[in-house]
């Protein structure tokens, strides 16, 4: 019986830790920049990682957790909004600065 109580307490503590970590990610500032996708680093199930280059030459490593619904390809140029390293949205642009489809 004591082991069951200890395991139950451990599970509750782990759940609280995961909740706090997840909640903390949403507090990060939303950053929006114009980028060009240089490389796709890793694809694992529904998560993709990209190396992107900003207009000022800064390189970012960004995570796309919705790879099946938010399609991004190497060479795409557009406006990305992200929190931490997680992409929130990506709006593809044409070479001439007009938004495409």
PDB file of N, CA and C in Angstrom:
ATOM      1  N   UNK A   1       0.813  -1.198   0.000  1.00  0.00           N
ATOM      2  CA  UNK A   1       0.000   0.000   0.000  1.00  0.00           C
ATOM      3  C   UNK A   1       0.857   1.262   0.000  1.00  0.00           C
ATOM      4  N   UNK A   2       1.960   1.235   0.761  1.00  0.00           N
ATOM      5  CA  UNK A   2       2.849   2.391   0.821  1.00  0.00           C
ATOM      6  C   UNK A   2       3.501   2.670  -0.532  1.00  0.00           C
ATOM      7  N   UNK A   3       3.829   1.627  -1.265  1.00  0.00           N
ATOM      8  CA  UNK A   3       4.458   1.782  -2.577  1.00  0.00           C
ATOM      9  C   UNK A   3       3.474   2.449  -3.534  1.00  0.00           C
ATOM     10  N   UNK A   4       2.220   2.060  -3.462  1.00  0.00           N
ATOM     11  CA  UNK A   4       1.192   2.672  -4.320  1.00  0.00           C
ATOM     12  C   UNK A   4       1.073   4.171  -4.052  1.00  0.00           C
ATOM     13  N   UNK A   5       1.096   4.568  -2.801  1.00  0.00           N
ATOM     14  CA  UNK A   5       0.997   5.985  -2.440  1.00  0.00           C
ATOM     15  C   UNK A   5       2.218   6.750  -2.939  1.00  0.00           C
ATOM     16  N   UNK A   6       3.403   6.169  -2.799  1.00  0.00           N
ATOM     17  CA  UNK A   6       4.638   6.814  -3.266  1.00  0.00           C
ATOM     18  C   UNK A   6       4.603   6.979  -4.782  1.00  0.00           C
ATOM     19  N   UNK A   7       4.168   5.939  -5.510  1.00  0.00           N
ATOM     20  CA  UNK A   7       4.069   6.032  -6.961  1.00  0.00           C
ATOM     21  C   UNK A   7       3.048   7.075  -7.387  1.00  0.00           C
ATOM     22  N   UNK A   8       1.933   7.142  -6.703  1.00  0.00           N
ATOM     23  CA  UNK A   8       0.905   8.129  -7.005  1.00  0.00           C
ATOM     24  C   UNK A   8       1.432   9.552  -6.808  1.00  0.00           C
ATOM     25  N   UNK A   9       2.150   9.779  -5.729  1.00  0.00           N
ATOM     26  CA  UNK A   9       2.736  11.100  -5.461  1.00  0.00           C
ATOM     27  C   UNK A   9       3.772  11.441  -6.533  1.00  0.00           C
ATOM     28  N   UNK A  10       4.590  10.471  -6.932  1.00  0.00           N
ATOM     29  CA  UNK A  10       5.604  10.701  -7.971  1.00  0.00           C
ATOM     30  C   UNK A  10       4.946  11.071  -9.301  1.00  0.00           C
ATOM     31  N   UNK A  11       3.866  10.390  -9.664  1.00  0.00           N
ATOM     32  CA  UNK A  11       3.157  10.682 -10.906  1.00  0.00           C
ATOM     33  C   UNK A  11       2.576  12.095 -10.871  1.00  0.00           C
ATOM     34  N   UNK A  12       2.008  12.481  -9.748  1.00  0.00           N
ATOM     35  CA  UNK A  12       1.434  13.824  -9.617  1.00  0.00           C
ATOM     36  C   UNK A  12       2.533  14.880  -9.746  1.00  0.00           C
ATOM     37  N   UNK A  13       3.672  14.654  -9.126  1.00  0.00           N
ATOM     38  CA  UNK A  13       4.783  15.608  -9.200  1.00  0.00           C
ATOM     39  C   UNK A  13       5.275  15.736 -10.644  1.00  0.00           C
ATOM     40  N   UNK A  14       5.399  14.632 -11.339  1.00  0.00           N
ATOM     41  CA  UNK A  14       5.844  14.647 -12.743  1.00  0.00           C
ATOM     42  C   UNK A  14       4.837  15.403 -13.606  1.00  0.00           C
ATOM     43  N   UNK A  15       3.556  15.171 -13.379  1.00  0.00           N
ATOM     44  CA  UNK A  15       2.526  15.880 -14.152  1.00  0.00           C
ATOM     45  C   UNK A  15       2.589  17.392 -13.909  1.00  0.00           C
ATOM     46  N   UNK A  16       2.816  17.794 -12.680  1.00  0.00           N
ATOM     47  CA  UNK A  16       2.927  19.218 -12.349  1.00  0.00           C
ATOM     48  C   UNK A  16       4.149  19.829 -13.031  1.00  0.00           C
ATOM     49  N   UNK A  17       5.263  19.128 -13.032  1.00  0.00           N
ATOM     50  CA  UNK A  17       6.479  19.626 -13.683  1.00  0.00           C
ATOM     51  C   UNK A  17       6.249  19.808 -15.176  1.00  0.00           C
ATOM     52  N   UNK A  18       5.653  18.824 -15.852  1.00  0.00           N
ATOM     53  CA  UNK A  18       5.367  18.942 -17.283  1.00  0.00           C
ATOM     54  C   UNK A  18       4.407  20.093 -17.561  1.00  0.00           C
ATOM     55  N   UNK A  19       3.416  20.286 -16.708  1.00  0.00           N
ATOM     56  CA  UNK A  19       2.468  21.385 -16.875  1.00  0.00           C
ATOM     57  C   UNK A  19       3.179  22.733 -16.781  1.00  0.00           C
ATOM     58  N   UNK A  20       4.064  22.875 -15.799  1.00  0.00           N
ATOM     59  CA  UNK A  20       4.782  24.135 -15.628  1.00  0.00           C
ATOM     60  C   UNK A  20       5.723  24.414 -16.791  1.00  0.00           C
ATOM     61  N   UNK A  21       6.368  23.383 -17.300  1.00  0.00           N
ATOM     62  CA  UNK A  21       7.257  23.551 -18.453  1.00  0.00           C
ATOM     63  C   UNK A  21       6.439  23.969 -19.665  1.00  0.00           C
ATOM     64  N   UNK A  22       5.336  23.303 -19.915  1.00  0.00           N
ATOM     65  CA  UNK A  22       4.487  23.616 -21.067  1.00  0.00           C
ATOM     66  C   UNK A  22       3.919  25.029 -20.957  1.00  0.00           C
ATOM     67  N   UNK A  23       3.491  25.414 -19.786  1.00  0.00           N
ATOM     68  CA  UNK A  23       2.934  26.746 -19.569  1.00  0.00           C
ATOM     69  C   UNK A  23       3.996  27.823 -19.749  1.00  0.00           C
ATOM     70  N   UNK A  24       5.209  27.545 -19.364  1.00  0.00           N
ATOM     71  CA  UNK A  24       6.308  28.505 -19.494  1.00  0.00           C
ATOM     72  C   UNK A  24       6.649  28.793 -20.939  1.00  0.00           C
ATOM     73  N   UNK A  25       6.475  27.830 -21.831  1.00  0.00           N
ATOM     74  CA  UNK A  25       6.783  28.036 -23.249  1.00  0.00           C
ATOM     75  C   UNK A  25       5.857  29.055 -23.872  1.00  0.00           C
ATOM     76  N   UNK A  26       4.614  29.120 -23.428  1.00  0.00           N
ATOM     77  CA  UNK A  26       3.654  30.047 -23.987  1.00  0.00           C
ATOM     78  C   UNK A  26       3.875  31.490 -23.555  1.00  0.00           C
ATOM     79  N   UNK A  27       4.690  31.720 -22.559  1.00  0.00           N
ATOM     80  CA  UNK A  27       4.940  33.062 -22.057  1.00  0.00           C
ATOM     81  C   UNK A  27       6.020  33.785 -22.846  1.00  0.00           C
ATOM     82  N   UNK A  28       6.772  33.070 -23.636  1.00  0.00           N
ATOM     83  CA  UNK A  28       7.838  33.715 -24.394  1.00  0.00           C
ATOM     84  C   UNK A  28       7.265  34.701 -25.393  1.00  0.00           C
ATOM     85  N   UNK A  29       8.059  35.710 -25.681  1.00  0.00           N
ATOM     86  CA  UNK A  29       7.651  36.777 -26.587  1.00  0.00           C
ATOM     87  C   UNK A  29       7.502  36.242 -28.012  1.00  0.00           C
ATOM     88  N   UNK A  30       6.453  36.690 -28.697  1.00  0.00           N
ATOM     89  CA  UNK A  30       6.243  36.328 -30.094  1.00  0.00           C
ATOM     90  C   UNK A  30       7.121  37.219 -30.958  1.00  0.00           C
ATOM     91  N   UNK A  31       8.000  36.599 -31.750  1.00  0.00           N
ATOM     92  CA  UNK A  31       8.934  37.325 -32.608  1.00  0.00           C
ATOM     93  C   UNK A  31       8.525  37.083 -34.056  1.00  0.00           C
ATOM     94  N   UNK A  32       8.534  38.136 -34.858  1.00  0.00           N
ATOM     95  CA  UNK A  32       8.180  38.036 -36.270  1.00  0.00           C
ATOM     96  C   UNK A  32       9.339  38.578 -37.097  1.00  0.00           C
ATOM     97  N   UNK A  33       9.807  37.774 -38.065  1.00  0.00           N
ATOM     98  CA  UNK A  33      10.926  38.177 -38.927  1.00  0.00           C
ATOM     99  C   UNK A  33      10.701  37.648 -40.335  1.00  0.00           C
ATOM    100  N   UNK A  34      11.378  38.302 -41.291  1.00  0.00           N
ATOM    101  CA  UNK A  34      11.390  37.817 -42.672  1.00  0.00           C
ATOM    102  C   UNK A  34      12.609  36.920 -42.816  1.00  0.00           C
ATOM    103  N   UNK A  35      12.391  35.695 -43.291  1.00  0.00           N
ATOM    104  CA  UNK A  35      13.471  34.714 -43.352  1.00  0.00           C
ATOM    105  C   UNK A  35      13.481  33.980 -44.691  1.00  0.00           C
ATOM    106  N   UNK A  36      14.563  33.263 -44.893  1.00  0.00           N
ATOM    107  CA  UNK A  36      14.666  32.305 -45.997  1.00  0.00           C
ATOM    108  C   UNK A  36      15.080  30.974 -45.380  1.00  0.00           C
ATOM    109  N   UNK A  37      14.359  29.916 -45.739  1.00  0.00           N
ATOM    110  CA  UNK A  37      14.665  28.583 -45.227  1.00  0.00           C
ATOM    111  C   UNK A  37      15.881  28.051 -45.976  1.00  0.00           C
ATOM    112  N   UNK A  38      16.955  27.754 -45.245  1.00  0.00           N
ATOM    113  CA  UNK A  38      18.196  27.278 -45.851  1.00  0.00           C
ATOM    114  C   UNK A  38      18.274  25.750 -45.900  1.00  0.00           C
ATOM    115  N   UNK A  39      17.947  25.112 -44.764  1.00  0.00           N
ATOM    116  CA  UNK A  39      18.064  23.645 -44.686  1.00  0.00           C
ATOM    117  C   UNK A  39      16.985  23.071 -43.788  1.00  0.00           C
ATOM    118  N   UNK A  40      16.624  21.822 -44.072  1.00  0.00           N
ATOM    119  CA  UNK A  40      15.787  21.048 -43.158  1.00  0.00           C
ATOM    120  C   UNK A  40      16.758  20.124 -42.439  1.00  0.00           C
ATOM    121  N   UNK A  41      16.840  20.264 -41.121  1.00  0.00           N
ATOM    122  CA  UNK A  41      17.833  19.526 -40.350  1.00  0.00           C
ATOM    123  C   UNK A  41      17.338  18.131 -39.991  1.00  0.00           C
ATOM    124  N   UNK A  42      16.166  18.047 -39.399  1.00  0.00           N
ATOM    125  CA  UNK A  42      15.650  16.771 -38.908  1.00  0.00           C
ATOM    126  C   UNK A  42      14.157  16.702 -39.164  1.00  0.00           C
ATOM    127  N   UNK A  43      13.677  15.528 -39.526  1.00  0.00           N
ATOM    128  CA  UNK A  43      12.237  15.286 -39.588  1.00  0.00           C
ATOM    129  C   UNK A  43      11.957  14.019 -38.798  1.00  0.00           C
ATOM    130  N   UNK A  44      11.080  14.134 -37.824  1.00  0.00           N
ATOM    131  CA  UNK A  44      10.723  13.013 -36.984  1.00  0.00           C
ATOM    132  C   UNK A  44       9.217  13.042 -36.778  1.00  0.00           C
ATOM    133  N   UNK A  45       8.523  12.110 -37.379  1.00  0.00           N
ATOM    134  CA  UNK A  45       7.059  12.035 -37.324  1.00  0.00           C
ATOM    135  C   UNK A  45       6.448  13.342 -37.809  1.00  0.00           C
ATOM    136  N   UNK A  46       5.815  14.101 -36.930  1.00  0.00           N
ATOM    137  CA  UNK A  46       5.126  15.328 -37.326  1.00  0.00           C
ATOM    138  C   UNK A  46       5.906  16.585 -36.915  1.00  0.00           C
ATOM    139  N   UNK A  47       7.221  16.441 -36.649  1.00  0.00           N
ATOM    140  CA  UNK A  47       8.049  17.569 -36.219  1.00  0.00           C
ATOM    141  C   UNK A  47       9.225  17.717 -37.177  1.00  0.00           C
ATOM    142  N   UNK A  48       9.444  18.965 -37.636  1.00  0.00           N
ATOM    143  CA  UNK A  48      10.574  19.258 -38.512  1.00  0.00           C
ATOM    144  C   UNK A  48      11.381  20.407 -37.907  1.00  0.00           C
ATOM    145  N   UNK A  49      12.698  20.359 -38.090  1.00  0.00           N
ATOM    146  CA  UNK A  49      13.599  21.427 -37.659  1.00  0.00           C
ATOM    147  C   UNK A  49      14.214  22.053 -38.899  1.00  0.00           C
ATOM    148  N   UNK A  50      14.328  23.389 -38.911  1.00  0.00           N
ATOM    149  CA  UNK A  50      14.868  24.117 -40.048  1.00  0.00           C
ATOM    150  C   UNK A  50      15.972  25.068 -39.609  1.00  0.00           C
ATOM    151  N   UNK A  51      16.906  25.301 -40.522  1.00  0.00           N
ATOM    152  CA  UNK A  51      17.866  26.392 -40.374  1.00  0.00           C
ATOM    153  C   UNK A  51      17.366  27.501 -41.287  1.00  0.00           C
ATOM    154  N   UNK A  52      17.128  28.671 -40.717  1.00  0.00           N
ATOM    155  CA  UNK A  52      16.612  29.806 -41.477  1.00  0.00           C
ATOM    156  C   UNK A  52      17.584  30.967 -41.346  1.00  0.00           C
ATOM    157  N   UNK A  53      17.620  31.794 -42.394  1.00  0.00           N
ATOM    158  CA  UNK A  53      18.484  32.971 -42.377  1.00  0.00           C
ATOM    159  C   UNK A  53      17.637  34.225 -42.473  1.00  0.00           C
ATOM    160  N   UNK A  54      17.873  35.169 -41.553  1.00  0.00           N
ATOM    161  CA  UNK A  54      17.156  36.439 -41.536  1.00  0.00           C
ATOM    162  C   UNK A  54      17.799  37.405 -42.527  1.00  0.00           C
ATOM    163  N   UNK A  55      17.149  38.528 -42.758  1.00  0.00           N
ATOM    164  CA  UNK A  55      17.671  39.531 -43.677  1.00  0.00           C
ATOM    165  C   UNK A  55      19.003  40.113 -43.208  1.00  0.00           C
ATOM    166  N   UNK A  56      19.218  40.170 -41.895  1.00  0.00           N
ATOM    167  CA  UNK A  56      20.461  40.733 -41.369  1.00  0.00           C
ATOM    168  C   UNK A  56      21.583  39.695 -41.279  1.00  0.00           C
ATOM    169  N   UNK A  57      21.355  38.479 -41.773  1.00  0.00           N
ATOM    170  CA  UNK A  57      22.375  37.431 -41.766  1.00  0.00           C
ATOM    171  C   UNK A  57      22.313  36.507 -40.564  1.00  0.00           C
ATOM    172  N   UNK A  58      21.476  36.829 -39.598  1.00  0.00           N
ATOM    173  CA  UNK A  58      21.327  35.979 -38.408  1.00  0.00           C
ATOM    174  C   UNK A  58      20.722  34.641 -38.813  1.00  0.00           C
ATOM    175  N   UNK A  59      21.239  33.564 -38.232  1.00  0.00           N
ATOM    176  CA  UNK A  59      20.697  32.229 -38.512  1.00  0.00           C
ATOM    177  C   UNK A  59      19.913  31.738 -37.306  1.00  0.00           C
ATOM    178  N   UNK A  60      18.782  31.100 -37.586  1.00  0.00           N
ATOM    179  CA  UNK A  60      17.907  30.575 -36.546  1.00  0.00           C
ATOM    180  C   UNK A  60      17.682  29.092 -36.770  1.00  0.00           C
ATOM    181  N   UNK A  61      17.554  28.347 -35.686  1.00  0.00           N
ATOM    182  CA  UNK A  61      17.138  26.948 -35.768  1.00  0.00           C
ATOM    183  C   UNK A  61      15.719  26.910 -35.208  1.00  0.00           C
ATOM    184  N   UNK A  62      14.744  26.622 -36.090  1.00  0.00           N
ATOM    185  CA  UNK A  62      13.335  26.686 -35.708  1.00  0.00           C
ATOM    186  C   UNK A  62      12.662  25.331 -35.846  1.00  0.00           C
ATOM    187  N   UNK A  63      11.701  25.088 -34.974  1.00  0.00           N
ATOM    188  CA  UNK A  63      10.970  23.823 -34.913  1.00  0.00           C
ATOM    189  C   UNK A  63       9.547  24.023 -35.428  1.00  0.00           C
ATOM    190  N   UNK A  64       9.126  23.125 -36.318  1.00  0.00           N
ATOM    191  CA  UNK A  64       7.757  23.134 -36.834  1.00  0.00           C
ATOM    192  C   UNK A  64       7.052  21.884 -36.300  1.00  0.00           C
ATOM    193  N   UNK A  65       6.252  22.013 -35.233  1.00  0.00           N
ATOM    194  CA  UNK A  65       5.601  20.843 -34.653  1.00  0.00           C
ATOM    195  C   UNK A  65       4.355  20.400 -35.424  1.00  0.00           C
ATOM    196  N   UNK A  66       3.969  21.159 -36.456  1.00  0.00           N
ATOM    197  CA  UNK A  66       2.782  20.822 -37.255  1.00  0.00           C
ATOM    198  C   UNK A  66       3.181  20.604 -38.709  1.00  0.00           C
ATOM    199  N   UNK A  67       4.116  19.707 -38.939  1.00  0.00           N
ATOM    200  CA  UNK A  67       4.679  19.522 -40.283  1.00  0.00           C
ATOM    201  C   UNK A  67       3.637  19.081 -41.306  1.00  0.00           C
ATOM    202  N   UNK A  68       2.601  18.396 -40.881  1.00  0.00           N
ATOM    203  CA  UNK A  68       1.596  17.923 -41.836  1.00  0.00           C
ATOM    204  C   UNK A  68       0.605  19.021 -42.234  1.00  0.00           C
ATOM    205  N   UNK A  69       0.477  20.069 -41.416  1.00  0.00           N
ATOM    206  CA  UNK A  69      -0.466  21.132 -41.736  1.00  0.00           C
ATOM    207  C   UNK A  69       0.208  22.455 -42.089  1.00  0.00           C
ATOM    208  N   UNK A  70       1.411  22.692 -41.611  1.00  0.00           N
ATOM    209  CA  UNK A  70       2.166  23.905 -41.911  1.00  0.00           C
ATOM    210  C   UNK A  70       3.340  23.501 -42.794  1.00  0.00           C
ATOM    211  N   UNK A  71       3.119  23.584 -44.112  1.00  0.00           N
ATOM    212  CA  UNK A  71       4.108  23.103 -45.069  1.00  0.00           C
ATOM    213  C   UNK A  71       5.161  24.168 -45.353  1.00  0.00           C
ATOM    214  N   UNK A  72       6.427  23.810 -45.111  1.00  0.00           N
ATOM    215  CA  UNK A  72       7.557  24.700 -45.343  1.00  0.00           C
ATOM    216  C   UNK A  72       8.599  23.911 -46.124  1.00  0.00           C
ATOM    217  N   UNK A  73       9.158  24.537 -47.171  1.00  0.00           N
ATOM    218  CA  UNK A  73      10.153  23.862 -48.002  1.00  0.00           C
ATOM    219  C   UNK A  73      11.464  24.643 -47.999  1.00  0.00           C
ATOM    220  N   UNK A  74      12.532  23.951 -48.345  1.00  0.00           N
ATOM    221  CA  UNK A  74      13.836  24.595 -48.472  1.00  0.00           C
ATOM    222  C   UNK A  74      13.755  25.632 -49.592  1.00  0.00           C
ATOM    223  N   UNK A  75      14.281  26.823 -49.331  1.00  0.00           N
ATOM    224  CA  UNK A  75      14.251  27.906 -50.308  1.00  0.00           C
ATOM    225  C   UNK A  75      13.073  28.842 -50.145  1.00  0.00           C
ATOM    226  N   UNK A  76      12.101  28.495 -49.321  1.00  0.00           N
ATOM    227  CA  UNK A  76      10.947  29.380 -49.099  1.00  0.00           C
ATOM    228  C   UNK A  76      11.397  30.681 -48.441  1.00  0.00           C
ATOM    229  N   UNK A  77      10.800  31.766 -48.881  1.00  0.00           N
ATOM    230  CA  UNK A  77      11.029  33.079 -48.293  1.00  0.00           C
ATOM    231  C   UNK A  77       9.686  33.558 -47.761  1.00  0.00           C
ATOM    232  N   UNK A  78       9.695  34.093 -46.539  1.00  0.00           N
ATOM    233  CA  UNK A  78       8.435  34.571 -45.997  1.00  0.00           C
ATOM    234  C   UNK A  78       8.581  35.161 -44.617  1.00  0.00           C
ATOM    235  N   UNK A  79       7.443  35.458 -44.034  1.00  0.00           N
ATOM    236  CA  UNK A  79       7.370  36.038 -42.698  1.00  0.00           C
ATOM    237  C   UNK A  79       7.037  34.916 -41.717  1.00  0.00           C
ATOM    238  N   UNK A  80       7.906  34.743 -40.724  1.00  0.00           N
ATOM    239  CA  UNK A  80       7.692  33.706 -39.717  1.00  0.00           C
ATOM    240  C   UNK A  80       7.453  34.376 -38.367  1.00  0.00           C
ATOM    241  N   UNK A  81       6.530  33.820 -37.608  1.00  0.00           N
ATOM    242  CA  UNK A  81       6.304  34.219 -36.217  1.00  0.00           C
ATOM    243  C   UNK A  81       6.621  33.015 -35.361  1.00  0.00           C
ATOM    244  N   UNK A  82       7.441  33.234 -34.321  1.00  0.00           N
ATOM    245  CA  UNK A  82       7.845  32.106 -33.481  1.00  0.00           C
ATOM    246  C   UNK A  82       8.001  32.532 -32.032  1.00  0.00           C
ATOM    247  N   UNK A  83       7.846  31.568 -31.134  1.00  0.00           N
ATOM    248  CA  UNK A  83       8.071  31.744 -29.700  1.00  0.00           C
ATOM    249  C   UNK A  83       9.186  30.795 -29.306  1.00  0.00           C
ATOM    250  N   UNK A  84      10.251  31.326 -28.739  1.00  0.00           N
ATOM    251  CA  UNK A  84      11.390  30.476 -28.405  1.00  0.00           C
ATOM    252  C   UNK A  84      12.000  29.942 -29.689  1.00  0.00           C
ATOM    253  N   UNK A  85      11.807  28.664 -29.952  1.00  0.00           N
ATOM    254  CA  UNK A  85      12.261  28.048 -31.192  1.00  0.00           C
ATOM    255  C   UNK A  85      11.112  27.422 -31.975  1.00  0.00           C
ATOM    256  N   UNK A  86       9.884  27.607 -31.504  1.00  0.00           N
ATOM    257  CA  UNK A  86       8.715  26.959 -32.100  1.00  0.00           C
ATOM    258  C   UNK A  86       7.988  27.913 -33.053  1.00  0.00           C
ATOM    259  N   UNK A  87       7.826  27.489 -34.306  1.00  0.00           N
ATOM    260  CA  UNK A  87       7.139  28.286 -35.309  1.00  0.00           C
ATOM    261  C   UNK A  87       5.643  28.312 -34.997  1.00  0.00           C
ATOM    262  N   UNK A  88       5.077  29.531 -34.938  1.00  0.00           N
ATOM    263  CA  UNK A  88       3.642  29.700 -34.727  1.00  0.00           C
ATOM    264  C   UNK A  88       2.915  29.853 -36.059  1.00  0.00           C
ATOM    265  N   UNK A  89       3.545  30.602 -37.000  1.00  0.00           N
ATOM    266  CA  UNK A  89       2.947  30.778 -38.318  1.00  0.00           C
ATOM    267  C   UNK A  89       4.044  31.103 -39.328  1.00  0.00           C
ATOM    268  N   UNK A  90       3.755  30.795 -40.597  1.00  0.00           N
ATOM    269  CA  UNK A  90       4.677  31.114 -41.688  1.00  0.00           C
ATOM    270  C   UNK A  90       3.852  31.547 -42.883  1.00  0.00           C
ATOM    271  N   UNK A  91       4.118  32.777 -43.382  1.00  0.00           N
ATOM    272  CA  UNK A  91       3.409  33.294 -44.536  1.00  0.00           C
ATOM    273  C   UNK A  91       4.413  33.427 -45.686  1.00  0.00           C
ATOM    274  N   UNK A  92       4.293  32.536 -46.640  1.00  0.00           N
ATOM    275  CA  UNK A  92       5.193  32.494 -47.796  1.00  0.00           C
ATOM    276  C   UNK A  92       5.015  33.746 -48.637  1.00  0.00           C
ATOM    277  N   UNK A  93       6.118  34.283 -49.204  1.00  0.00           N
ATOM    278  CA  UNK A  93       6.075  35.452 -50.056  1.00  0.00           C
ATOM    279  C   UNK A  93       6.763  35.146 -51.380  1.00  0.00           C
ATOM    280  N   UNK A  94       6.394  35.900 -52.399  1.00  0.00           N
ATOM    281  CA  UNK A  94       7.070  35.755 -53.691  1.00  0.00           C
ATOM    282  C   UNK A  94       8.352  36.571 -53.657  1.00  0.00           C
ATOM    283  N   UNK A  95       9.153  36.457 -54.703  1.00  0.00           N
ATOM    284  CA  UNK A  95      10.411  37.169 -54.795  1.00  0.00           C
ATOM    285  C   UNK A  95      10.204  38.680 -54.795  1.00  0.00           C
ATOM    286  N   UNK A  96       9.094  39.133 -55.374  1.00  0.00           N
ATOM    287  CA  UNK A  96       8.824  40.562 -55.507  1.00  0.00           C
ATOM    288  C   UNK A  96       8.156  41.168 -54.299  1.00  0.00           C
ATOM    289  N   UNK A  97       8.006  40.421 -53.222  1.00  0.00           N
ATOM    290  CA  UNK A  97       7.419  40.949 -52.006  1.00  0.00           C
ATOM    291  C   UNK A  97       5.925  40.825 -51.908  1.00  0.00           C
ATOM    292  N   UNK A  98       5.262  40.294 -52.938  1.00  0.00           N
ATOM    293  CA  UNK A  98       3.825  40.084 -52.883  1.00  0.00           C
ATOM    294  C   UNK A  98       3.540  38.744 -52.246  1.00  0.00           C
ATOM    295  N   UNK A  99       2.474  38.683 -51.474  1.00  0.00           N
ATOM    296  CA  UNK A  99       2.101  37.426 -50.834  1.00  0.00           C
ATOM    297  C   UNK A  99       1.520  36.485 -51.882  1.00  0.00           C
ATOM    298  N   UNK A 100       1.996  35.240 -51.842  1.00  0.00           N
ATOM    299  CA  UNK A 100       1.453  34.248 -52.778  1.00  0.00           C
ATOM    300  C   UNK A 100       0.493  33.332 -52.071  1.00  0.00           C
ATOM    301  N   UNK A 101      -0.478  32.807 -52.806  1.00  0.00           N
ATOM    302  CA  UNK A 101      -1.495  31.852 -52.400  1.00  0.00           C
ATOM    303  C   UNK A 101      -1.466  31.424 -51.040  1.00  0.00           C
TER     304      UNK A 101
END
